[in-house]
Structures are given as structure tokens and as C-alpha cells.
GROMACS .gro file of C-alpha atoms in nm:
model
  318
    1MET     CA    1  -0.986  -0.036   0.765
    2LYS     CA    2  -0.711  -0.060   0.510
    3ILE     CA    3  -0.658  -0.419   0.605
    4VAL     CA    4  -1.023  -0.494   0.574
    5LYS     CA    5  -1.054  -0.337   0.238
    6LYS     CA    6  -0.767  -0.550   0.105
    7LEU     CA    7  -0.969  -0.862   0.201
    8LEU     CA    8  -1.300  -0.750   0.043
    9ALA     CA    9  -1.220  -0.872  -0.311
   10GLY     CA   10  -1.144  -1.217  -0.201
   11ILE     CA   11  -1.435  -1.233   0.039
   12ALA     CA   12  -1.679  -1.118  -0.223
   13VAL     CA   13  -1.572  -1.395  -0.462
   14ALA     CA   14  -1.569  -1.656  -0.196
   15ALA     CA   15  -1.890  -1.553  -0.035
   16THR     CA   16  -2.086  -1.538  -0.353
   17ALA     CA   17  -1.946  -1.868  -0.476
   18ALA     CA   18  -2.029  -2.043  -0.151
   19PHE     CA   19  -2.382  -1.911  -0.134
   20GLY     CA   20  -2.626  -2.167  -0.267
   21LEU     CA   21  -2.937  -2.251  -0.082
   22THR     CA   22  -3.216  -2.482  -0.169
   23ALA     CA   23  -3.531  -2.586   0.020
   24CYS     CA   24  -3.544  -2.898   0.225
   25SER     CA   25  -3.899  -3.020   0.252
   26ASP     CA   26  -3.826  -3.275   0.536
   27SER     CA   27  -3.664  -3.007   0.763
   28GLY     CA   28  -3.815  -2.744   0.991
   29PRO     CA   29  -3.787  -2.376   0.933
   30ALA     CA   30  -3.448  -2.203   0.873
   31VAL     CA   31  -3.264  -2.482   0.713
   32SER     CA   32  -2.994  -2.486   0.440
   33GLY     CA   33  -2.993  -2.724   0.145
   34GLU     CA   34  -2.795  -2.971   0.349
   35GLY     CA   35  -3.070  -2.983   0.611
   36LYS     CA   36  -2.862  -2.776   0.869
   37PRO     CA   37  -2.990  -2.465   1.044
   38LEU     CA   38  -2.925  -2.154   0.846
   39LYS     CA   39  -2.633  -1.950   0.961
   40VAL     CA   40  -2.749  -1.582   0.993
   41TYR     CA   41  -2.531  -1.283   1.071
   42ALA     CA   42  -2.715  -0.967   1.202
   43THR     CA   43  -2.524  -0.640   1.263
   44THR     CA   44  -2.750  -0.524   1.551
   45GLY     CA   45  -2.938  -0.688   1.826
   46TYR     CA   46  -3.261  -0.541   1.691
   47LEU     CA   47  -3.212  -0.730   1.368
   48ALA     CA   48  -3.100  -1.051   1.549
   49ASP     CA   49  -3.416  -1.039   1.761
   50ALA     CA   50  -3.632  -1.009   1.450
   51VAL     CA   51  -3.459  -1.310   1.299
   52GLU     CA   52  -3.505  -1.502   1.614
   53ASN     CA   53  -3.879  -1.440   1.613
   54ILE     CA   54  -3.916  -1.515   1.245
   55ALA     CA   55  -3.682  -1.821   1.218
   56PRO     CA   56  -3.626  -1.955   1.568
   57ASN     CA   57  -3.419  -2.241   1.448
   58ALA     CA   58  -3.163  -2.026   1.271
   59GLU     CA   59  -2.818  -1.998   1.420
   60VAL     CA   60  -2.777  -1.618   1.475
   61THR     CA   61  -2.459  -1.420   1.529
   62THR     CA   62  -2.496  -1.063   1.650
   63MET     CA   63  -2.222  -0.825   1.555
   64VAL     CA   64  -2.285  -0.546   1.808
   65GLY     CA   65  -2.390  -0.663   2.152
   66PRO     CA   66  -2.506  -0.460   2.445
   67GLY     CA   67  -2.354  -0.117   2.467
   68GLY     CA   68  -2.181  -0.166   2.121
   69ASP     CA   69  -2.173   0.108   1.859
   70PRO     CA   70  -2.253   0.008   1.497
   71HIS     CA   71  -2.165   0.356   1.378
   72THR     CA   72  -1.796   0.305   1.459
   73TYR     CA   73  -1.761  -0.073   1.470
   74GLN     CA   74  -1.485  -0.209   1.259
   75PRO     CA   75  -1.491  -0.583   1.175
   76SER     CA   76  -1.218  -0.806   1.304
   77THR     CA   77  -1.071  -1.092   1.094
   78LYS     CA   78  -1.296  -1.331   1.291
   79ASP     CA   79  -1.604  -1.112   1.209
   80ILE     CA   80  -1.513  -1.138   0.836
   81GLU     CA   81  -1.473  -1.507   0.844
   82THR     CA   82  -1.815  -1.540   1.030
   83ILE     CA   83  -1.988  -1.313   0.773
   84GLN     CA   84  -1.823  -1.523   0.495
   85LYS     CA   85  -1.957  -1.850   0.632
   86SER     CA   86  -2.310  -1.713   0.697
   87ASP     CA   87  -2.599  -1.810   0.470
   88LEU     CA   88  -2.778  -1.479   0.519
   89VAL     CA   89  -2.655  -1.133   0.636
   90PHE     CA   90  -2.894  -0.872   0.758
   91TRP     CA   91  -2.770  -0.522   0.816
   92ASN     CA   92  -2.939  -0.183   0.880
   93GLY     CA   93  -2.784   0.026   0.601
   94LEU     CA   94  -2.859   0.396   0.574
   95HIS     CA   95  -2.500   0.453   0.677
   96LEU     CA   96  -2.539   0.298   1.019
   97GLU     CA   97  -2.253   0.052   0.972
   98ALA     CA   98  -2.037   0.325   0.820
   99GLN     CA   99  -1.712   0.131   0.854
  100MET     CA  100  -1.848  -0.184   0.685
  101THR     CA  101  -2.057  -0.080   0.382
  102ASP     CA  102  -1.802  -0.198   0.128
  103LEU     CA  103  -1.769  -0.535   0.298
  104LEU     CA  104  -2.143  -0.592   0.342
  105THR     CA  105  -2.238  -0.482  -0.017
  106SER     CA  106  -1.977  -0.718  -0.165
  107LEU     CA  107  -2.182  -1.020  -0.031
  108GLY     CA  108  -2.426  -1.027  -0.323
  109ASP     CA  109  -2.765  -1.180  -0.287
  110LYS     CA  110  -2.715  -1.318   0.063
  111GLN     CA  111  -2.710  -0.970   0.222
  112VAL     CA  112  -3.007  -0.749   0.290
  113ALA     CA  113  -2.972  -0.379   0.394
  114VAL     CA  114  -3.324  -0.358   0.547
  115GLY     CA  115  -3.327   0.020   0.587
  116GLU     CA  116  -3.259   0.075   0.227
  117ASN     CA  117  -3.574  -0.115   0.136
  118LEU     CA  118  -3.805   0.111   0.343
  119PRO     CA  119  -4.039   0.365   0.162
  120LYS     CA  120  -3.867   0.704   0.157
  121ASN     CA  121  -4.162   0.875   0.317
  122LEU     CA  122  -4.098   0.680   0.637
  123LEU     CA  123  -3.742   0.796   0.656
  124LEU     CA  124  -3.626   1.109   0.849
  125ASP     CA  125  -3.371   1.328   0.689
  126TRP     CA  126  -3.013   1.340   0.811
  127PRO     CA  127  -2.850   1.688   0.781
  128GLU     CA  128  -2.521   1.544   0.655
  129LYS     CA  129  -2.438   1.402   0.301
  130ASP     CA  130  -2.227   1.113   0.198
  131ASP     CA  131  -1.895   1.136   0.018
  132LYS     CA  132  -2.074   1.180  -0.314
  133GLY     CA  133  -2.300   1.455  -0.199
  134ASN     CA  134  -2.611   1.230  -0.173
  135ALA     CA  135  -2.876   1.304   0.086
  136LEU     CA  136  -2.871   1.079   0.393
  137HIS     CA  137  -3.143   0.953   0.627
  138ASP     CA  138  -3.158   0.889   0.995
  139PRO     CA  139  -3.060   0.521   1.025
  140HIS     CA  140  -3.219   0.450   1.362
  141VAL     CA  141  -3.532   0.310   1.196
  142TRP     CA  142  -3.610   0.056   1.475
  143ASN     CA  143  -3.736   0.343   1.673
  144SER     CA  144  -4.015   0.378   1.421
  145PRO     CA  145  -4.247   0.074   1.496
  146GLU     CA  146  -4.415   0.143   1.160
  147ALA     CA  147  -4.098   0.123   0.970
  148TRP     CA  148  -3.971  -0.169   1.188
  149SER     CA  149  -4.276  -0.381   1.113
  150LEU     CA  150  -4.192  -0.350   0.745
  151VAL     CA  151  -3.831  -0.459   0.820
  152VAL     CA  152  -3.977  -0.765   1.002
  153LYS     CA  153  -4.178  -0.856   0.679
  154ASN     CA  154  -3.866  -0.792   0.459
  155VAL     CA  155  -3.665  -1.038   0.671
  156ALA     CA  156  -3.948  -1.294   0.651
  157ASP     CA  157  -3.947  -1.250   0.276
  158LYS     CA  158  -3.580  -1.320   0.249
  159PHE     CA  159  -3.618  -1.640   0.453
  160ALA     CA  160  -3.905  -1.748   0.233
  161GLU     CA  161  -3.680  -1.693  -0.074
  162VAL     CA  162  -3.396  -1.910   0.048
  163ASP     CA  163  -3.627  -2.172   0.205
  164PRO     CA  164  -3.954  -2.164   0.011
  165ASP     CA  165  -4.090  -2.487   0.165
  166ASN     CA  166  -4.124  -2.301   0.497
  167ALA     CA  167  -4.241  -1.970   0.353
  168GLU     CA  168  -4.584  -1.984   0.516
  169LYS     CA  169  -4.426  -2.039   0.853
  170TYR     CA  170  -4.195  -1.743   0.821
  171LYS     CA  171  -4.490  -1.533   0.710
  172ALA     CA  172  -4.702  -1.643   1.000
  173ASN     CA  173  -4.419  -1.586   1.246
  174ALA     CA  174  -4.369  -1.237   1.120
  175GLU     CA  175  -4.737  -1.154   1.129
  176GLY     CA  176  -4.748  -1.277   1.490
  177TYR     CA  177  -4.446  -1.069   1.583
  178VAL     CA  178  -4.582  -0.755   1.417
  179LYS     CA  179  -4.903  -0.794   1.632
  180GLU     CA  180  -4.681  -0.810   1.940
  181ILE     CA  181  -4.510  -0.485   1.828
  182ASP     CA  182  -4.845  -0.316   1.763
  183ALA     CA  183  -4.964  -0.415   2.118
  184ALA     CA  184  -4.631  -0.268   2.259
  185VAL     CA  185  -4.689   0.049   2.070
  186ASP     CA  186  -5.043   0.081   2.202
  187GLU     CA  187  -4.923   0.040   2.555
  188SER     CA  188  -4.649   0.301   2.500
  189ARG     CA  189  -4.886   0.544   2.346
  190ASP     CA  190  -5.108   0.519   2.648
  191LEU     CA  191  -4.804   0.592   2.882
  192LEU     CA  192  -4.704   0.885   2.672
  193ALA     CA  193  -5.045   1.032   2.583
  194ASP     CA  194  -5.135   1.405   2.594
  195GLY     CA  195  -5.198   1.520   2.950
  196LYS     CA  196  -4.990   1.246   3.111
  197ILE     CA  197  -4.639   1.401   3.055
  198LYS     CA  198  -4.517   1.758   3.045
  199PRO     CA  199  -4.309   1.903   2.887
  200ARG     CA  200  -4.309   1.672   2.581
  201ILE     CA  201  -3.941   1.717   2.553
  202LEU     CA  202  -3.689   1.428   2.540
  203VAL     CA  203  -3.326   1.503   2.586
  204THR     CA  204  -3.071   1.230   2.538
  205GLY     CA  205  -2.704   1.154   2.492
  206HIS     CA  206  -2.705   0.993   2.155
  207ASP     CA  207  -2.938   1.135   1.885
  208ALA     CA  208  -3.106   0.805   1.809
  209PHE     CA  209  -3.454   0.887   1.915
  210ASN     CA  210  -3.599   1.113   1.651
  211TYR     CA  211  -3.823   0.825   1.512
  212PHE     CA  212  -3.933   0.756   1.859
  213GLY     CA  213  -4.020   1.121   1.900
  214LYS     CA  214  -4.214   1.131   1.579
  215THR     CA  215  -4.403   0.810   1.688
  216PHE     CA  216  -4.503   0.942   2.034
  217ASP     CA  217  -4.510   1.317   1.954
  218LEU     CA  218  -4.205   1.413   2.158
  219ASP     CA  219  -3.954   1.704   2.079
  220VAL     CA  220  -3.620   1.527   2.078
  221HIS     CA  221  -3.280   1.685   2.141
  222ALA     CA  222  -2.941   1.524   2.206
  223THR     CA  223  -2.572   1.592   2.304
  224ASP     CA  224  -2.446   1.435   1.980
  225PHE     CA  225  -2.584   1.388   1.635
  226VAL     CA  226  -2.723   1.100   1.427
  227SER     CA  227  -2.373   0.959   1.413
  228THR     CA  228  -2.204   0.900   1.756
  229GLU     CA  229  -1.880   1.041   1.606
  230ALA     CA  230  -2.025   1.394   1.596
  231LYS     CA  231  -2.063   1.590   1.910
  232LEU     CA  232  -2.229   1.919   1.984
  233SER     CA  233  -1.994   2.225   1.991
  234ALA     CA  234  -1.966   2.430   2.302
  235ALA     CA  235  -2.207   2.690   2.162
  236GLU     CA  236  -2.450   2.431   2.064
  237LEU     CA  237  -2.441   2.268   2.409
  238SER     CA  238  -2.485   2.604   2.562
  239LYS     CA  239  -2.793   2.660   2.345
  240LEU     CA  240  -2.938   2.330   2.445
  241ALA     CA  241  -2.878   2.409   2.809
  242GLN     CA  242  -3.069   2.735   2.772
  243PHE     CA  243  -3.355   2.556   2.596
  244ILE     CA  244  -3.381   2.306   2.882
  245ALA     CA  245  -3.385   2.589   3.137
  246ASP     CA  246  -3.635   2.793   2.945
  247ASN     CA  247  -3.874   2.501   2.906
  248LYS     CA  248  -3.816   2.367   3.263
  249VAL     CA  249  -3.729   2.020   3.150
  250PRO     CA  250  -3.715   1.820   3.475
  251VAL     CA  251  -3.512   1.517   3.348
  252ILE     CA  252  -3.255   1.435   3.080
  253PHE     CA  253  -3.145   1.085   2.981
  254GLN     CA  254  -2.829   0.900   2.954
  255ASP     CA  255  -2.840   0.607   2.708
  256ASN     CA  256  -2.629   0.295   2.663
  257GLN     CA  257  -2.455   0.460   2.368
  258ALA     CA  258  -2.329   0.808   2.440
  259ASN     CA  259  -2.046   0.932   2.658
  260PRO     CA  260  -2.195   0.997   3.005
  261GLN     CA  261  -1.962   1.293   3.043
  262ALA     CA  262  -2.157   1.481   2.779
  263ILE     CA  263  -2.488   1.454   2.979
  264THR     CA  264  -2.305   1.546   3.304
  265SER     CA  265  -2.160   1.864   3.133
  266LEU     CA  266  -2.506   1.944   3.006
  267LYS     CA  267  -2.660   1.916   3.355
  268GLU     CA  268  -2.391   2.151   3.491
  269ALA     CA  269  -2.460   2.399   3.210
  270VAL     CA  270  -2.826   2.401   3.284
  271ARG     CA  271  -2.771   2.462   3.654
  272ALA     CA  272  -2.547   2.758   3.571
  273ARG     CA  273  -2.859   2.907   3.398
  274GLY     CA  274  -3.069   2.880   3.715
  275TRP     CA  275  -3.261   2.553   3.657
  276HIS     CA  276  -3.199   2.219   3.821
  277VAL     CA  277  -3.235   1.923   3.591
  278GLU     CA  278  -3.197   1.565   3.696
  279VAL     CA  279  -3.031   1.282   3.501
  280SER     CA  280  -3.258   0.984   3.495
  281LYS     CA  281  -3.148   0.674   3.675
  282GLU     CA  282  -3.313   0.469   3.390
  283GLU     CA  283  -3.086   0.478   3.086
  284LEU     CA  284  -3.249   0.448   2.747
  285PHE     CA  285  -3.157   0.195   2.493
  286ALA     CA  286  -3.018   0.345   2.173
  287ASP     CA  287  -2.817   0.155   1.908
  288SER     CA  288  -2.793  -0.168   2.097
  289LEU     CA  289  -3.022  -0.379   2.322
  290GLY     CA  290  -2.973  -0.444   2.689
  291ALA     CA  291  -2.783  -0.744   2.839
  292GLU     CA  292  -3.062  -0.875   3.053
  293ALA     CA  293  -3.434  -0.960   2.987
  294PRO     CA  294  -3.667  -0.810   2.891
  295MET     CA  295  -3.449  -0.517   2.752
  296ASP     CA  296  -3.256  -0.781   2.539
  297THR     CA  297  -3.539  -0.781   2.295
  298TYR     CA  298  -3.677  -0.516   2.067
  299ILE     CA  299  -4.014  -0.511   2.231
  300GLY     CA  300  -3.859  -0.501   2.582
  301ALA     CA  301  -3.632  -0.217   2.498
  302LEU     CA  302  -3.921  -0.013   2.331
  303LYS     CA  303  -4.146  -0.058   2.629
  304HIS     CA  304  -3.871   0.020   2.872
  305ASN     CA  305  -3.775   0.337   2.691
  306ALA     CA  306  -4.144   0.450   2.688
  307ARG     CA  307  -4.193   0.378   3.059
  308ALA     CA  308  -3.869   0.553   3.156
  309VAL     CA  309  -3.975   0.868   2.971
  310ALA     CA  310  -4.326   0.862   3.093
  311GLU     CA  311  -4.223   0.822   3.459
  312ALA     CA  312  -3.960   1.095   3.430
  313LEU     CA  313  -4.192   1.354   3.273
  314LYS     CA  314  -4.535   1.269   3.433
  315THR     CA  315  -4.506   1.501   3.728
  316SER     CA  316  -4.348   1.786   3.549
  317GLY     CA  317  -4.517   2.123   3.595
  318GLU     CA  318  -4.713   2.017   3.910
   0.00000   0.00000   0.00000
């Protein structure tokens, strides 16, 4: 990170000076002042998918691909060069890209930290504080469809700002995409409705599903914390194992983010307490999308996660 920080000042100046976009009325959506497709950098697959739905002609680079971890990701020199050359940079914020905050905030008007623009009443508290003692919030806002729909509109607004001649197209695309999200949520609510699953307890590796739990009324627990760098202590893991045994949770979930050894250890700890818990064969998608369709899209991952949880818990207690 020391090398990265030394480059920040130069990048900030170059990026800000290079950023100058004007509308081009003769071109389609997502074009620069030179009539070329806008180059967009997105730190997560979730954001890249939103961009592709709103501005399908944009050239999108995704920082963290399938299985990647934005919490610990440190940008390479190539990443920094790509960011510098991008017309727009969308990042999550809320301390998700913890190793890149200085770099991203140095980019001026061309960067948007979408999570920072969300209403505070939609954000869940994070038990930790930043270096200055300020309260933090759970950054996994894509697992709140309500919040993510606002993110989609925020992204569309930014495109409209830099390419005003196509503003209505961006707005229409965003509205259509939000309707698709709403339909996916309705489908997921039906799968996870009261009476269809029991117990309503979701145990995962990475603690990325609190918004998902709030949306679908699930009690969420995990083997690590909101940041993948923080793991449960032996005492905390023991307490979680006892909770699973006491509540006869039939299935726990590995995700595409956390260390699988943590879930294996948890399973063994539960068994030592007299309860047999299975690890689902269907992993959940946490901080990154899947490599294959349909889990390589936000809606596909959301529906997959809902189906996996519903199928794992639907026969519990019978």
C-alpha cells in the first residue's frame, strides 16, 4: 500500500485534469465528448452489472471478479492506470474497498461512492469504528434490494450528468432494471415466506447477508464479521455452534467469499454438541458474482441465494 499511496497525488492531478466529458447528440448512449464509448471502472461485479443494464454501450472494467474480495483487494499498477484512464468510476464505499479509499476519493467528480449516497435509515450498523472513531455501516448494500434500487438510480443520474443528451435513455433503462429487481424480490419473498421454511435462521461463512436477512426476515449469523479480515474467536465459534444445535438448524452455508475451513470447523463443533448439521452443496454469492450465467448478474445471484436458502430450510422440523 505504501507504493500505491505514493502514486496518489500524481494520479489525482492527472485524473482530474483528464476528465472532461461533453454530450454528443449524434451518438448512442454512454459516449464521451469524442463520440467514443465511455470507459467505466466498477469495483464490484454488482456495480458493473448495474452499469451494463443502464448504459449497455459503455466499456466496463470490473475490479473484483468471481470469488474476489473487495475488503482486502489492493490495486496493482495496472489497476491504477485503468482507473486513471476511466471516464467514470463507481465504487461501493462504506469501507468496503478499505485498501483503496484514498485512491478512489482522489479522483474528483468522476468517482461515485454509491453507498455513501444512500439514506442513513436504510443502512445497518457495523459494530466497528473507523480510525477517527466514526460509526461505520454494513457495506453489503446490494443485499438490500430497496437500497440497491436507489443505487441503480444514482448510477443512471451520473450517466445523465456526463451525457445529458441521452439522459432519458439512462433513466428509462434504470426504471426497467428496477422493475426486474422488484420482480426478483417478489419471487424470492414467495420462496422464503412464513410457513415455507423453518427455522428462519441463515448461517454463512462471510457476514455479508444482514441486509438479505432484514429483507426476507431471516436471523443471520456467520463465521466471520462484516469485514473478511475479522474472524470469530474460538469462544464465539463455540457459542454459534451451541446456537445451531439448540435451534436444530439443519443446514449451514459456505459462500464464495469465506474460508471453507471455518464452516467445516463449525460443522464439527455442532456435531460435538449432539446435533448433525449439513453444509449446503449450493454456495451463496457474497461479495462477488458467479462466473457463469445466471449467477454472473445481480438478479441471478439474488434469486440463486433465495432458492438455495429456501430449499435447504423448507423441510426443517418435519
